[in-house]
GROMACS .gro file of C-alpha atoms in nm:
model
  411
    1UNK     CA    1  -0.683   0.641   0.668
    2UNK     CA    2  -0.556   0.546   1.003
    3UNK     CA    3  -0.185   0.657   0.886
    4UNK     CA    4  -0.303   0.976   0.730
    5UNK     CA    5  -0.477   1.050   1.047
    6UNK     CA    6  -0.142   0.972   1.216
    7UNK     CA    7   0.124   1.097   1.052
    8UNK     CA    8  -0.104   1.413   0.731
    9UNK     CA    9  -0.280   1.603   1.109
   10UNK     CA   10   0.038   1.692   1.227
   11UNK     CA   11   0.311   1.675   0.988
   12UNK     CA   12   0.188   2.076   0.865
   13UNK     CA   13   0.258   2.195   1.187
   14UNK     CA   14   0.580   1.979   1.247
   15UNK     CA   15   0.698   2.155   0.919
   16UNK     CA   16   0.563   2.530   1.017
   17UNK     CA   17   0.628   2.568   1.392
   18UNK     CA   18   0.963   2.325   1.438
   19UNK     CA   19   1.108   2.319   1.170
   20UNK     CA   20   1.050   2.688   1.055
   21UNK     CA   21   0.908   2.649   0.708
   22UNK     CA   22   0.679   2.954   0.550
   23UNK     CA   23   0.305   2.850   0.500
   24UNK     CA   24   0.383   2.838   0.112
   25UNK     CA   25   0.663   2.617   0.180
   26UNK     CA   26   0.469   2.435   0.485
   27UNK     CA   27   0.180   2.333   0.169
   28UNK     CA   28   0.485   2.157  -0.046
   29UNK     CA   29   0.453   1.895   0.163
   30UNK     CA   30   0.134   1.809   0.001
   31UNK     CA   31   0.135   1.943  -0.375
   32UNK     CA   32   0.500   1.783  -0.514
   33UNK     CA   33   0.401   1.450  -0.386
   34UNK     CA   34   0.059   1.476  -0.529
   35UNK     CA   35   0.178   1.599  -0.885
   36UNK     CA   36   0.449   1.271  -0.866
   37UNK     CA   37   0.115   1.069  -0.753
   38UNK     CA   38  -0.101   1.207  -1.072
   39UNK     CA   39   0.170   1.185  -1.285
   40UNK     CA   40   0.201   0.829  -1.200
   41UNK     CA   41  -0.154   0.716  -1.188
   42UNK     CA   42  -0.200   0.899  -1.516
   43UNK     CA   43   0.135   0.755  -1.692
   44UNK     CA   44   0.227   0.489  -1.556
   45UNK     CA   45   0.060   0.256  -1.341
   46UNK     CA   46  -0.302   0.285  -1.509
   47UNK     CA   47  -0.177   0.165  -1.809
   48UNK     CA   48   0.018  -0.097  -1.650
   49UNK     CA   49  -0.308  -0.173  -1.430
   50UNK     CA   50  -0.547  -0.200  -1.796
   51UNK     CA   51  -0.291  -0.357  -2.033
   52UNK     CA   52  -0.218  -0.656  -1.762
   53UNK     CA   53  -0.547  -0.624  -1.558
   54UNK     CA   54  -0.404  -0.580  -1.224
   55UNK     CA   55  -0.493  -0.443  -0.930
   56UNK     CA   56  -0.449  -0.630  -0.609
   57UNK     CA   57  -0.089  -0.683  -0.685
   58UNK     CA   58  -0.055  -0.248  -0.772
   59UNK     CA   59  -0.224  -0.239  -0.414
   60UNK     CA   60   0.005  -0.433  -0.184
   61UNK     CA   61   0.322  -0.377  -0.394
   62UNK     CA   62   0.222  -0.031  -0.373
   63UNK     CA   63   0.177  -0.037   0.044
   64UNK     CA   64   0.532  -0.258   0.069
   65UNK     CA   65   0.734  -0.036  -0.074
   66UNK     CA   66   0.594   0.294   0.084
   67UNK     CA   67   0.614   0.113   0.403
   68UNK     CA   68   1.008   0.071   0.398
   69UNK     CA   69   1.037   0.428   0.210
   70UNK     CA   70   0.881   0.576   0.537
   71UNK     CA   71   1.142   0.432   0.778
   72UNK     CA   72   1.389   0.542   0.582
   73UNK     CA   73   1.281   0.914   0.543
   74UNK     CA   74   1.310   0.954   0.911
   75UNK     CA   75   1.691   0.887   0.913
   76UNK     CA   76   1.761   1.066   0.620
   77UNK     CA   77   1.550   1.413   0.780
   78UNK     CA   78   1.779   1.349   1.055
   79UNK     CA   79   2.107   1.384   0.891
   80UNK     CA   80   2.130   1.767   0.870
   81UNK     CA   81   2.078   2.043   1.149
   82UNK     CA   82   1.987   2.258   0.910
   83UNK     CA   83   1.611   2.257   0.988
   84UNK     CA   84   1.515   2.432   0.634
   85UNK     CA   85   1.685   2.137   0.487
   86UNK     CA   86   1.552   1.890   0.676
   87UNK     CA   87   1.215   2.001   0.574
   88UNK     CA   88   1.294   1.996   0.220
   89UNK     CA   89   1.411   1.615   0.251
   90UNK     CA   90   1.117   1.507   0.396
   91UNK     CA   91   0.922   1.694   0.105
   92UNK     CA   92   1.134   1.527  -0.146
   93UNK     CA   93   1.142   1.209   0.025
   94UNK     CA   94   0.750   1.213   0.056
   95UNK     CA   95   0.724   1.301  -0.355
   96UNK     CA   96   0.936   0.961  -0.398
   97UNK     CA   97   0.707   0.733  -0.127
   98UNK     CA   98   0.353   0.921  -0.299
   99UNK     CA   99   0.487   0.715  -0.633
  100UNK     CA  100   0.439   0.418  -0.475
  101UNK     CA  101   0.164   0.517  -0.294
  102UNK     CA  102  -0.023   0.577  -0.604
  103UNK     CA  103   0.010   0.241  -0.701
  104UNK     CA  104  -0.239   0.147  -0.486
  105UNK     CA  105  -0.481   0.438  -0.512
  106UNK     CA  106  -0.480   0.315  -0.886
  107UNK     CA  107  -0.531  -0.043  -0.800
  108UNK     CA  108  -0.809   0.061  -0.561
  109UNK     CA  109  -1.046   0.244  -0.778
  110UNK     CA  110  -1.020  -0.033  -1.032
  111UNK     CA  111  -1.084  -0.325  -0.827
  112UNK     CA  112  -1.398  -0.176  -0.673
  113UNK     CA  113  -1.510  -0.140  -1.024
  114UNK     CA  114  -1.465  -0.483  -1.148
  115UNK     CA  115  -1.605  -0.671  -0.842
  116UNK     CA  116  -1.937  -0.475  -0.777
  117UNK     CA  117  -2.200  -0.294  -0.989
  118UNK     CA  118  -2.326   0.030  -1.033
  119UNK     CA  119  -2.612   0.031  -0.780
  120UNK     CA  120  -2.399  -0.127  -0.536
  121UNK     CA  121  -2.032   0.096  -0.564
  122UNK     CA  122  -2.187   0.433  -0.390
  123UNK     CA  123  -2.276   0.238  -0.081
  124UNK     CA  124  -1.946   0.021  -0.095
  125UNK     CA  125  -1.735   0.331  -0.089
  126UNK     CA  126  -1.955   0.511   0.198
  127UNK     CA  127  -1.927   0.138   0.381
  128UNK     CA  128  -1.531   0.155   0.360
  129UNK     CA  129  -1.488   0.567   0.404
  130UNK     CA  130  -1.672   0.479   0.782
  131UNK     CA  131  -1.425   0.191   0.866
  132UNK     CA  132  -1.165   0.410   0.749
  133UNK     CA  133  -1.275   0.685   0.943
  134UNK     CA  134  -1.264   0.452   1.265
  135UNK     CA  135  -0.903   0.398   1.194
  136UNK     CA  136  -0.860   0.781   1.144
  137UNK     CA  137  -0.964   0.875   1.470
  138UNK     CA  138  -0.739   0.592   1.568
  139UNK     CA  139  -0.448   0.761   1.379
  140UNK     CA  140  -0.571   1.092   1.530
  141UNK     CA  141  -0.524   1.027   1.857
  142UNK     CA  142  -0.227   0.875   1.864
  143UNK     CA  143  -0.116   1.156   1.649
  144UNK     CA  144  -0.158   1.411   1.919
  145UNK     CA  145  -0.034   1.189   2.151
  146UNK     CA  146   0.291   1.126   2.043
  147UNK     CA  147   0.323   1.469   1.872
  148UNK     CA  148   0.481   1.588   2.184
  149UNK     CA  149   0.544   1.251   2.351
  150UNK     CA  150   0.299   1.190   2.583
  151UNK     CA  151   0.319   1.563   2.712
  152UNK     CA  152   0.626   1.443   2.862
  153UNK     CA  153   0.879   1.591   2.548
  154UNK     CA  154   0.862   1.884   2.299
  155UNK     CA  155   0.630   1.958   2.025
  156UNK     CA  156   0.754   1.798   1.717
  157UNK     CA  157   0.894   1.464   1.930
  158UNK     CA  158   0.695   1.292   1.751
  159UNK     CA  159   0.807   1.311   1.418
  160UNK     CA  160   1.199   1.491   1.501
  161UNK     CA  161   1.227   1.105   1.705
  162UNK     CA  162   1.058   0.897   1.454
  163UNK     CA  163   0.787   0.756   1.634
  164UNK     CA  164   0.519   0.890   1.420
  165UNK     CA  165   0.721   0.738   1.118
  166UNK     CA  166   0.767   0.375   1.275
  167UNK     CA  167   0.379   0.315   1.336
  168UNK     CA  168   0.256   0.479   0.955
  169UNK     CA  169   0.525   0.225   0.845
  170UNK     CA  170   0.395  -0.044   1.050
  171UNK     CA  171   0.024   0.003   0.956
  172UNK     CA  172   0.163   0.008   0.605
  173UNK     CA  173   0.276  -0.351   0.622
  174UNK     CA  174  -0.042  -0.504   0.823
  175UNK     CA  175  -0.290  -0.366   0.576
  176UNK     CA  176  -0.113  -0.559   0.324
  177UNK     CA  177  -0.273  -0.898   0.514
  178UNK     CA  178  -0.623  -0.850   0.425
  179UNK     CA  179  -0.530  -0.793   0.062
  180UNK     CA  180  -0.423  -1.140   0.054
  181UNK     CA  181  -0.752  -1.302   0.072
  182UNK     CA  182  -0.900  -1.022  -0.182
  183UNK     CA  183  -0.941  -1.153  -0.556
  184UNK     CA  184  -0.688  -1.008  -0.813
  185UNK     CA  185  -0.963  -0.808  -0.997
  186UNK     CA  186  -0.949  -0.734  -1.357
  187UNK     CA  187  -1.204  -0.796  -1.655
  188UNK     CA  188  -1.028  -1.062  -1.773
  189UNK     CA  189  -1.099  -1.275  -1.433
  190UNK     CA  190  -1.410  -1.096  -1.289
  191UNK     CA  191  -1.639  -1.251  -1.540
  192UNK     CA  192  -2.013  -1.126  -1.503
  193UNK     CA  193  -2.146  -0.878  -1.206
  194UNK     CA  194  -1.955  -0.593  -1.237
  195UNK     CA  195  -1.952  -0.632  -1.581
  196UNK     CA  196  -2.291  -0.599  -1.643
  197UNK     CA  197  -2.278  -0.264  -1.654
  198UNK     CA  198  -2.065  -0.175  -1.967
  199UNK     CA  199  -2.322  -0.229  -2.232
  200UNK     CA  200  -2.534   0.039  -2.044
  201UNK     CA  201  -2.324   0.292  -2.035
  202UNK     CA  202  -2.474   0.544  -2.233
  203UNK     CA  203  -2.411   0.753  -2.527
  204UNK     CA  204  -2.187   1.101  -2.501
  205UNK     CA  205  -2.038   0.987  -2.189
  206UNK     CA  206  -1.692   1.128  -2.263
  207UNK     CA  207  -1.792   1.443  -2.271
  208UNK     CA  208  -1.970   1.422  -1.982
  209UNK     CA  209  -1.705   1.242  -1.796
  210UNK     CA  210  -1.485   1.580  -1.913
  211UNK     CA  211  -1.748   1.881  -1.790
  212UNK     CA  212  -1.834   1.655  -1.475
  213UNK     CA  213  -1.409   1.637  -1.423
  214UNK     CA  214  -1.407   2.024  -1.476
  215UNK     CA  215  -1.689   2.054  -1.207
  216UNK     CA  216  -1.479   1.768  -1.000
  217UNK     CA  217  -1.163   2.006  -1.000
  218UNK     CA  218  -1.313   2.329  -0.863
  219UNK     CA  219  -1.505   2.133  -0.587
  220UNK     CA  220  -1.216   1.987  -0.495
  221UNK     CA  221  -0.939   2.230  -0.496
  222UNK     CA  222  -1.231   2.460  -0.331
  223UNK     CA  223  -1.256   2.170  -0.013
  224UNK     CA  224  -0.907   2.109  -0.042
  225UNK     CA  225  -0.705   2.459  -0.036
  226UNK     CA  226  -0.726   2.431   0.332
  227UNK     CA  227  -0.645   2.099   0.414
  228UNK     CA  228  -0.285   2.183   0.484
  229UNK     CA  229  -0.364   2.492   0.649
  230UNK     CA  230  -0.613   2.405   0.913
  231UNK     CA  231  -0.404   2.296   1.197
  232UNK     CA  232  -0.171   2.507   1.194
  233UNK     CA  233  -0.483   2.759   1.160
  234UNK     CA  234  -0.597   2.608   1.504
  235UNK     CA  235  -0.258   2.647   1.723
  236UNK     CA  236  -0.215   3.038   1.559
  237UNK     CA  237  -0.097   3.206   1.897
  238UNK     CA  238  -0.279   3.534   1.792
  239UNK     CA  239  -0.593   3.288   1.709
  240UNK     CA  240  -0.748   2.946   1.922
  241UNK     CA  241  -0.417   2.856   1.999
  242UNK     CA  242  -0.509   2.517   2.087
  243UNK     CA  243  -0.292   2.252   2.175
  244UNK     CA  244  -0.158   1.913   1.983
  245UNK     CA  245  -0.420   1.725   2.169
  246UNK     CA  246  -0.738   1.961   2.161
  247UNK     CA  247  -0.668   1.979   1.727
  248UNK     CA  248  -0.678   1.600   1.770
  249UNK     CA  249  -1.023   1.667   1.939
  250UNK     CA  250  -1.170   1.907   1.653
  251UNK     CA  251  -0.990   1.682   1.371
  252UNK     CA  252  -1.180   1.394   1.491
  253UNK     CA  253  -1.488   1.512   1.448
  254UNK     CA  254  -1.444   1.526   1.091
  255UNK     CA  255  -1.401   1.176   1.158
  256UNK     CA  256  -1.710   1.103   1.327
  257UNK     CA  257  -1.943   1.270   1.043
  258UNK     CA  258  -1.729   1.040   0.802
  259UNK     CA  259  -1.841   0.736   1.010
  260UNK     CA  260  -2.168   0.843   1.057
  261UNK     CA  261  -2.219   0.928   0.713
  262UNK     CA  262  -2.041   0.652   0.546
  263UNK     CA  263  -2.314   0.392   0.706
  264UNK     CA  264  -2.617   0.606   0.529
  265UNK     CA  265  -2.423   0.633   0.153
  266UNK     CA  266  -2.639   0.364   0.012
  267UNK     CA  267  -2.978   0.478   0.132
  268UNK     CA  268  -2.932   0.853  -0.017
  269UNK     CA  269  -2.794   0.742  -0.354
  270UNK     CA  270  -3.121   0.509  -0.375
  271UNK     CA  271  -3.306   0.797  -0.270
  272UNK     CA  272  -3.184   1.065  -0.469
  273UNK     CA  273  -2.941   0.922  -0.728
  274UNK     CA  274  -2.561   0.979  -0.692
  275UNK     CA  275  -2.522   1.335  -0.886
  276UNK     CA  276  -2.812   1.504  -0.629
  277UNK     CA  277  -2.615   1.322  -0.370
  278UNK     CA  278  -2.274   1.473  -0.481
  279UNK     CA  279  -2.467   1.870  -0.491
  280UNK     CA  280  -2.569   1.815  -0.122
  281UNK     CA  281  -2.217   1.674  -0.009
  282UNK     CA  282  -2.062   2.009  -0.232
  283UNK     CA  283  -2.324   2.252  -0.023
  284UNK     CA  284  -2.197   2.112   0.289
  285UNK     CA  285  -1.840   2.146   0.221
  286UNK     CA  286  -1.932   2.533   0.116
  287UNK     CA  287  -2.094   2.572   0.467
  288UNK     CA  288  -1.819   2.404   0.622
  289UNK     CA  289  -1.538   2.648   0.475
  290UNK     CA  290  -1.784   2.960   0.499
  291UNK     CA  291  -1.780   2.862   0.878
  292UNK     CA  292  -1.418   2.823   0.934
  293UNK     CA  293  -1.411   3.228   0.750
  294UNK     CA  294  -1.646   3.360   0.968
  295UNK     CA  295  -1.668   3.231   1.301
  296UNK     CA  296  -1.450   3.341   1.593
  297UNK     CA  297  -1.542   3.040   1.857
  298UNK     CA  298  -1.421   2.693   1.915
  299UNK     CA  299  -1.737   2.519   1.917
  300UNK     CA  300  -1.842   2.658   1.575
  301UNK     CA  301  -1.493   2.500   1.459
  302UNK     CA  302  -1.608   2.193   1.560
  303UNK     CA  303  -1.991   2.214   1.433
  304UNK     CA  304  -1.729   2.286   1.060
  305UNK     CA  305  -1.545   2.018   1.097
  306UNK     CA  306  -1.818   1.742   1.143
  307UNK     CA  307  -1.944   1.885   0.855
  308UNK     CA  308  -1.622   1.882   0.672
  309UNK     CA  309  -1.623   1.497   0.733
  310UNK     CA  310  -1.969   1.472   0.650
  311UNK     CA  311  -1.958   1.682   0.278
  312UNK     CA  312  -1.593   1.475   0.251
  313UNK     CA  313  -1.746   1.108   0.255
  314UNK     CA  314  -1.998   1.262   0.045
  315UNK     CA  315  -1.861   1.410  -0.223
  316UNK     CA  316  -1.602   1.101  -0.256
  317UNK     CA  317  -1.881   0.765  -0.251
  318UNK     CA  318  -2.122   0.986  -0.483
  319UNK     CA  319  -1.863   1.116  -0.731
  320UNK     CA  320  -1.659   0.769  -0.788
  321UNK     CA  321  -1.983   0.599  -0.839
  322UNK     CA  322  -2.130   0.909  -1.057
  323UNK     CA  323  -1.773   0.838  -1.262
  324UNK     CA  324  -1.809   0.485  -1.245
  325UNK     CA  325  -2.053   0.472  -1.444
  326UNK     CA  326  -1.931   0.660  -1.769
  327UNK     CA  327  -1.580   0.481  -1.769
  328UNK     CA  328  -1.568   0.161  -1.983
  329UNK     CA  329  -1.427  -0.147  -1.789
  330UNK     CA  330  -1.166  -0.175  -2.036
  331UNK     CA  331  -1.064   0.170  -1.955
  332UNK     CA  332  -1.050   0.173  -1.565
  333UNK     CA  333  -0.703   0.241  -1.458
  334UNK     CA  334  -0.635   0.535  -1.667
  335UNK     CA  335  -0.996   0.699  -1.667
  336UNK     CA  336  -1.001   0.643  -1.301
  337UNK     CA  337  -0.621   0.797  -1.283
  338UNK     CA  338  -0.760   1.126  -1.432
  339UNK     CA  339  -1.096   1.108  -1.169
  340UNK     CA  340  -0.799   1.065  -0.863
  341UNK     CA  341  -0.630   1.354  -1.025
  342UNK     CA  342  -0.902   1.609  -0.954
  343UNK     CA  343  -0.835   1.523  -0.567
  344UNK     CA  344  -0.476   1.411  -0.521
  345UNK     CA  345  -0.416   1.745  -0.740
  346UNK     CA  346  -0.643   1.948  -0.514
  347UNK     CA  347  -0.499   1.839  -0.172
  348UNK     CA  348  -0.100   1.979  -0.232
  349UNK     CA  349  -0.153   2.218  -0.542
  350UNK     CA  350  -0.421   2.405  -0.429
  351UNK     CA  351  -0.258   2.520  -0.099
  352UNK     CA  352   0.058   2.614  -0.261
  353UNK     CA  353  -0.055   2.819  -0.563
  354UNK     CA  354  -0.423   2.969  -0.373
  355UNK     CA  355  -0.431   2.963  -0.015
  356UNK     CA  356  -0.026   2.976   0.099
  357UNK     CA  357   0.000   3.258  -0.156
  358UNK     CA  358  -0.322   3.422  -0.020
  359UNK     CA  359  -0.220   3.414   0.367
  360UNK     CA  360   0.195   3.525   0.287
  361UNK     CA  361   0.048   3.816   0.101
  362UNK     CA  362  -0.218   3.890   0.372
  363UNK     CA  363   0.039   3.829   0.597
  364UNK     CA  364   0.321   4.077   0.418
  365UNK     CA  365   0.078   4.360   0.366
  366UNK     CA  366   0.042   4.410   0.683
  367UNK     CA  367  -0.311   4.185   0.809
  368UNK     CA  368  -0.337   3.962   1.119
  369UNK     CA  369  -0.259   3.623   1.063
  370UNK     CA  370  -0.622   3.533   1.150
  371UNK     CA  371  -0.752   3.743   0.969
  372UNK     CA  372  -0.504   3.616   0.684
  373UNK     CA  373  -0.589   3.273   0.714
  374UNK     CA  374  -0.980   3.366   0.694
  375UNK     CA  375  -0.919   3.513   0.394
  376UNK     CA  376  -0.766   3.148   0.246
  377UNK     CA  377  -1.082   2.957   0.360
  378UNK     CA  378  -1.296   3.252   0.199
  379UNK     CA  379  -1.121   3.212  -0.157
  380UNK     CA  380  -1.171   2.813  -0.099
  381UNK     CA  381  -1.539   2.894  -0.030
  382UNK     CA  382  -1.568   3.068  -0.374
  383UNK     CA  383  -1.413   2.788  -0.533
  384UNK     CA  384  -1.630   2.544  -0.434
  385UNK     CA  385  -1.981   2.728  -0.541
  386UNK     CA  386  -1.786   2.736  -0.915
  387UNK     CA  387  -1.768   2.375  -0.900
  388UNK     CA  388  -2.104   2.335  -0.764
  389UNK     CA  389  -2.236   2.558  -1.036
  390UNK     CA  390  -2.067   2.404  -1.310
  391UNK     CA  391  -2.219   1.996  -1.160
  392UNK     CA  392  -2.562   2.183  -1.112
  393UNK     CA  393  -2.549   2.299  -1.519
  394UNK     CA  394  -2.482   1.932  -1.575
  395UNK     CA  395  -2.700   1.759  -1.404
  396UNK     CA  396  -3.024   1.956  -1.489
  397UNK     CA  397  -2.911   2.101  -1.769
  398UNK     CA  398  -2.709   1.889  -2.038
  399UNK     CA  399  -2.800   1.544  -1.917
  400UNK     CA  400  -3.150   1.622  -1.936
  401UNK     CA  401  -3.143   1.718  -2.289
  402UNK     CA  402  -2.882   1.433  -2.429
  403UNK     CA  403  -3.053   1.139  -2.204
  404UNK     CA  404  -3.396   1.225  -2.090
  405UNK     CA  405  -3.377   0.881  -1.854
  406UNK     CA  406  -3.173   0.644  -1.948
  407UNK     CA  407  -3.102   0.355  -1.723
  408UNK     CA  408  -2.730   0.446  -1.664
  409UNK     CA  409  -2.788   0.829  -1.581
  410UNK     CA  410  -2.625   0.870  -1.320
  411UNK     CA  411  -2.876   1.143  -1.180
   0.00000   0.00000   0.00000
């Protein structure tokens, strides 16, 4: 998280303010790398992670290889003057890195799996979503620092001088160092503990696995639409027109309710089981968004993103471990590939084909770009109720009926 932080905050506004790119165009950053990254997970490497049982070596092989990629998409980005070109390299060259890159995400949602059980995987994932979100505001800061170097450059230094580039790379290559000491995972070698939990998982559960996915999909392309958009929603002249430093400022406090929240994931899936868990973290991302549409002050942008971070860490610990629990073990890496789609999808496609569209449009007909971009985070917010809809029919609806309380429910 600390090189998303770093490098995702800023790279939007890198590709809409210096190097001239339309919002539309700005959100391709994020949607053809994500398709490459489904595509992948789905196709390719969670087969190759079931039918050989890997996942440690998907992870760092994974990290490696999008680690040099990075260093490399600098120079090439700074081969042409053309700035529309330029942007469109580091698009492409971002699609190719995401392949690799989805190695790992692969390799990471099995291993997690195989080494801990049921009970225990909510609270794991909240555990690891607050150290990543230490490492975010980390990336954050340094982010905005560098952005426009120090203060002491332009905006865009950062990236147009390939500073911002260099460290992602480099934190690429240390977090391979801690995966050495991690067990290879797999059924095959993690005999017992996790593996406790496949003869309980209970009848039926594809097709719940397939309306919950369905209710995953809205929820996340709802909370998603606007991830590319937001910053350079926050430095819109006509708008808050904050600087590289003060966005690092609101940003972070989506990292703070990720930490805070992270530490109490255990505790509310004991308390209320992971699907109520995953309806509260879906409200607060729908209050969050309805927020950003609404208000017209900076400390109500901050009061939304806290609560972005909070509904984020959320929605991810209580969903994987909700999903967890109706994939067989034999069947993690491509069961878990289609679970990563719903988010990886949400993240790029969603801001290209719903909220880019929305605010061009606004934007062509004649509206304020304000009032454009409120419109975007409006359409998100509608998106997000369908989803929660759809988990609410689910959960107190159909898996009522078809297991009244069976041990594995994941209510």
């Amino acid at each position: 998280m600390f090189r998303r932080g770093l490098f995702y905050s800023y790279l939007a506004i890198y590709l809409r303010y210096f190097l001239a790119l339309s919002v539309t165009q700005t959100t391709l950053f994020a949607t053809l790398p994500m398709l490459l990254n489904v595509i992948f997970q789905t196709f390719v490497w969670g087969p190759v992670s079931d039918r050989f049982q890997l996942r440690r070596t998907l992870i760092i092989r994974g990290e490696l290889l999008a680690g040099i990629g990075t260093v490399l998409l600098w120079y090439a980005h700074t081969l042409t003057e053309n700035q529309t070109m330029a942007g469109y390299i580091l698009i492409a060259g971002l699609s190719v890195i995401e392949i690799f890159w989805s190695m790992s995400n692969v390799g990471w949602s099995a291993l997690i799996s195989d080494i801990y059980p049921g009970k225990e995987r909510n609270a794991v994932q909240g555990r690891l979503t607050s150290i990543g979100g230490v490492g975010r505001i980390a990336g954050i800061w340094i982010g905005g620092l560098l952005y426009d170097g120090l203060g002491l450059a332009y905006e865009g230094w950062g990236f147009h001088r390939g500073a911002l580039f260099f460290i992602a790379s480099g934190a690429m290559f240390v977090s391979v160092l801690p995966m050495l000491l991690v067990p290879e995972g797999g059924i095959l070698r993690e005999k017992g503990g996790a593996q406790a939990d496949a003869p309980d998982i209970p009848a039926g559960s594809h097709r719940i696995f397939m309306i919950f996915l369905a209710a995953m999909v809205f929820i996340n392309f709802g909370r998603n639409a606007v991830a590319v958009i937001l910053t350079p929603y926050l430095v819109l002249d006509s708008g808050f027109g904050v600087s590289s430093r003060v966005v690092s400022y609101i940003v972070n406090m989506q990292s703070v309710g990720i930490i805070i929240t992270g530490l109490a994931m255990g505790w509310s899936s004991r308390r209320l089981g992971d699907g109520k868990t995953l309806c509260i973290g879906t409200v607060l991302a729908a209050a969050s968004l309805l927020i950003f549409a609404l208000c017209g002050t900076l400390p109500l942008i901050y009061v939304s993103s806290f609560l972005r971070g909070t509904s984020e860490v959320i929605i991810f610990s209580s969903a994987y471990a909700f999903a967890s629990v109706l994939i067989p073990a034999e069947q993690r890496g491509r069961q878990f590939s289609y679970f990563n789609a719903t988010f990886f999808l949400s993240w790029g496609t969603a801001g290209t084909f719903i909220a880019g569209p929305i605010i061009d449009y606004a934007i062509a007909c004649g509206a304020g770009e304000m009032t454009a971009y409120r419109l975007a985070f409006f359409s998100a917010f509608i998106l997000t109720l369908i989803g929660l809809g759809i988990l609410a029919v689910l959960l107190f609806c159909l898996l009522p009926k078809q297991h009244p309380r069976p041990a594995a429910a994941p209510l």
